[in-house]
Amino acid sequence: MTTDTEHSTYLPAGLPAPRPLVDGLDTAFWEAAARHELVVQRCNACNGFQFGPEWICHHCRSFDLDWQRVSGKGRIYSWERVWHPVHPALKNACPYMVVLVELPDAGNVRMVGNLLGDPLQQVDIGADVEAVFEDHPGEECTLVQWRLVGA
Ligand SMILES: [Zn+2]
């Protein structure tokens, strides 16, 4: 298993790459990731954050939503060590780590990603993590992954 160097990926090749939705709802997120920036949807009416993106604010029902760049600093809200491959490409990639990361500077919205590094590492709830932008040049895609701060 590899980590976050420029041309390696946490999970093996062969998985379907995420694509921006055809309606444009999440285009800003993927474009920002390609620039190695993390953005979260924010409401211009009530300043509330939300993720994943929606056409309407979950807090006040305004349609006046925008995107705000955030620090990429987070903390582990939950995690899972995956032992069973859910796709043929993952046959020899287990175990791997999936984390649910909370973003304190974005209203504690949560994002799912992989936790880079040793898949058998000990993981503490509340541990500080930071976003890592994993480029997939052949698939024109950049994934947001996570690593422990100081790791
Ligand atoms: Zn709102």
Tab-separated table of C-alpha atoms and ligand atoms in Angstrom:
chain	number	residue	atom	x	y	z
A	1	MET	CA	0.000	0.000	0.000
A	2	THR	CA	1.295	3.444	-0.846
A	3	THR	CA	0.748	6.867	0.633
A	4	ASP	CA	0.443	10.440	-0.507
A	5	THR	CA	3.433	11.079	-2.694
A	6	GLU	CA	2.732	12.921	-5.909
A	7	HIS	CA	2.015	9.949	-8.143
A	8	SER	CA	0.883	7.273	-5.740
A	9	THR	CA	-2.507	6.656	-4.297
A	10	TYR	CA	-3.752	5.144	-1.077
A	11	LEU	CA	-6.031	2.656	-2.781
A	12	PRO	CA	-5.074	0.690	-5.898
A	13	ALA	CA	-5.988	1.630	-9.450
A	14	GLY	CA	-9.170	0.227	-10.894
A	15	LEU	CA	-11.738	1.890	-8.664
A	16	PRO	CA	-14.303	4.118	-10.349
A	17	ALA	CA	-13.208	7.743	-10.062
A	18	PRO	CA	-15.696	10.205	-8.621
A	19	ARG	CA	-17.049	12.661	-11.154
A	20	PRO	CA	-18.657	16.047	-10.597
A	21	LEU	CA	-22.425	15.844	-10.763
A	22	VAL	CA	-23.818	16.789	-14.161
A	23	ASP	CA	-26.023	19.454	-12.577
A	24	GLY	CA	-22.945	21.333	-11.305
A	25	LEU	CA	-23.860	21.117	-7.632
A	26	ASP	CA	-20.438	19.917	-6.466
A	27	THR	CA	-18.245	21.257	-9.295
A	28	ALA	CA	-16.680	23.912	-7.047
A	29	PHE	CA	-15.604	21.243	-4.570
A	30	TRP	CA	-13.798	19.161	-7.213
A	31	GLU	CA	-12.229	22.202	-8.872
A	32	ALA	CA	-10.899	23.360	-5.495
A	33	ALA	CA	-9.529	19.895	-4.719
A	34	ALA	CA	-7.675	19.957	-8.040
A	35	ARG	CA	-6.046	23.228	-6.845
A	36	HIS	CA	-5.284	21.468	-3.527
A	37	GLU	CA	-7.755	23.620	-1.652
A	38	LEU	CA	-10.568	22.423	0.563
A	39	VAL	CA	-13.882	24.246	0.238
A	40	VAL	CA	-17.174	23.791	2.042
A	41	GLN	CA	-20.561	25.132	1.075
A	42	ARG	CA	-21.650	28.131	3.152
A	43	CYS	CA	-24.922	30.009	3.251
A	44	ASN	CA	-24.827	33.740	2.527
A	45	ALA	CA	-28.064	34.267	4.462
A	46	CYS	CA	-27.239	32.586	7.792
A	47	ASN	CA	-23.487	31.828	7.437
A	48	GLY	CA	-24.119	28.164	8.158
A	49	PHE	CA	-21.808	25.521	6.694
A	50	GLN	CA	-22.943	22.279	5.126
A	51	PHE	CA	-21.412	19.245	3.438
A	52	GLY	CA	-22.185	17.495	1.146
A	53	PRO	CA	-23.400	20.175	-1.095
A	54	GLU	CA	-27.088	20.879	-1.602
A	55	TRP	CA	-29.086	23.459	-3.539
A	56	ILE	CA	-30.744	24.730	-0.373
A	57	CYS	CA	-29.372	25.656	3.064
A	58	HIS	CA	-30.137	23.003	5.670
A	59	HIS	CA	-30.256	25.653	8.378
A	60	CYS	CA	-32.471	28.416	6.958
A	61	ARG	CA	-33.681	27.083	3.576
A	62	SER	CA	-32.061	29.902	1.627
A	63	PHE	CA	-30.956	29.226	-1.933
A	64	ASP	CA	-28.141	31.775	-1.562
A	65	LEU	CA	-25.239	29.380	-1.086
A	66	ASP	CA	-21.561	29.878	-1.789
A	67	TRP	CA	-18.275	28.088	-1.210
A	68	GLN	CA	-15.683	29.002	1.387
A	69	ARG	CA	-12.103	27.819	1.542
A	70	VAL	CA	-11.302	26.198	4.892
A	71	SER	CA	-8.020	25.248	6.525
A	72	GLY	CA	-8.080	21.520	5.901
A	73	LYS	CA	-7.555	20.917	9.616
A	74	GLY	CA	-9.925	18.410	11.117
A	75	ARG	CA	-10.378	15.838	13.820
A	76	ILE	CA	-11.446	12.241	13.645
A	77	TYR	CA	-15.115	11.864	14.519
A	78	SER	CA	-15.239	8.156	13.670
A	79	TRP	CA	-13.221	5.577	11.776
A	80	GLU	CA	-13.326	2.075	10.381
A	81	ARG	CA	-10.706	-0.457	9.384
A	82	VAL	CA	-12.070	-2.153	6.272
A	83	TRP	CA	-11.231	-5.854	6.010
A	84	HIS	CA	-13.609	-6.962	3.269
A	85	PRO	CA	-13.061	-5.737	-0.307
A	86	VAL	CA	-16.197	-4.070	-1.602
A	87	HIS	CA	-14.825	-3.856	-5.155
A	88	PRO	CA	-12.651	-6.304	-7.139
A	89	ALA	CA	-9.852	-3.699	-7.293
A	90	LEU	CA	-9.606	-3.833	-3.494
A	91	LYS	CA	-9.017	-7.593	-3.395
A	92	ASN	CA	-5.409	-7.209	-2.220
A	93	ALA	CA	-5.749	-3.795	-0.554
A	94	CYS	CA	-7.394	-4.746	2.725
A	95	PRO	CA	-7.264	-3.673	5.399
A	96	TYR	CA	-7.490	0.035	4.699
A	97	MET	CA	-8.692	2.924	6.812
A	98	VAL	CA	-11.798	5.054	6.354
A	99	VAL	CA	-12.317	8.094	8.553
A	100	LEU	CA	-15.173	10.481	9.188
A	101	VAL	CA	-13.509	13.828	9.777
A	102	GLU	CA	-15.110	16.806	11.488
A	103	LEU	CA	-14.021	20.309	10.459
A	104	PRO	CA	-14.010	22.659	13.468
A	105	ASP	CA	-13.497	25.752	11.299
A	106	ALA	CA	-16.491	24.873	9.117
A	107	GLY	CA	-19.293	24.382	11.616
A	108	ASN	CA	-18.138	20.821	12.386
A	109	VAL	CA	-19.366	19.488	9.054
A	110	ARG	CA	-18.058	16.003	8.367
A	111	MET	CA	-16.304	14.452	5.397
A	112	VAL	CA	-15.413	10.851	4.598
A	113	GLY	CA	-11.978	9.895	3.355
A	114	ASN	CA	-9.132	7.496	3.847
A	115	LEU	CA	-6.631	7.851	6.673
A	116	LEU	CA	-3.190	7.607	5.094
A	117	GLY	CA	-0.412	5.586	6.622
A	118	ASP	CA	-0.284	2.196	8.277
A	119	PRO	CA	-3.681	0.526	7.924
A	120	LEU	CA	-3.102	-1.161	11.286
A	121	GLN	CA	-2.284	2.067	13.104
A	122	GLN	CA	-4.065	2.907	16.328
A	123	VAL	CA	-6.657	5.611	15.769
A	124	ASP	CA	-7.989	7.872	18.506
A	125	ILE	CA	-11.360	9.575	18.281
A	126	GLY	CA	-10.718	13.326	18.300
A	127	ALA	CA	-7.202	13.020	16.881
A	128	ASP	CA	-6.087	15.983	14.777
A	129	VAL	CA	-5.827	15.344	11.053
A	130	GLU	CA	-5.119	17.413	7.983
A	131	ALA	CA	-6.313	17.152	4.415
A	132	VAL	CA	-4.022	15.628	1.808
A	133	PHE	CA	-4.810	16.143	-1.854
A	134	GLU	CA	-4.250	12.933	-3.770
A	135	ASP	CA	-3.996	13.582	-7.495
A	136	HIS	CA	-5.118	10.930	-9.972
A	137	PRO	CA	-3.778	12.457	-13.196
A	138	GLY	CA	-4.947	9.625	-15.430
A	139	GLU	CA	-8.491	10.050	-14.184
A	140	GLU	CA	-8.464	13.859	-13.955
A	141	CYS	CA	-9.480	13.617	-10.350
A	142	THR	CA	-8.098	14.743	-6.992
A	143	LEU	CA	-9.284	13.005	-3.848
A	144	VAL	CA	-9.276	14.597	-0.404
A	145	GLN	CA	-7.580	12.193	1.988
A	146	TRP	CA	-6.471	12.648	5.595
A	147	ARG	CA	-3.374	12.106	7.675
A	148	LEU	CA	-2.676	12.458	11.354
A	149	VAL	CA	-1.054	15.798	12.218
A	150	GLY	CA	2.592	15.187	12.892
A	151	ALA	CA	2.565	11.809	11.160
B	1	ZN	ZN	-28.741	29.432	5.666
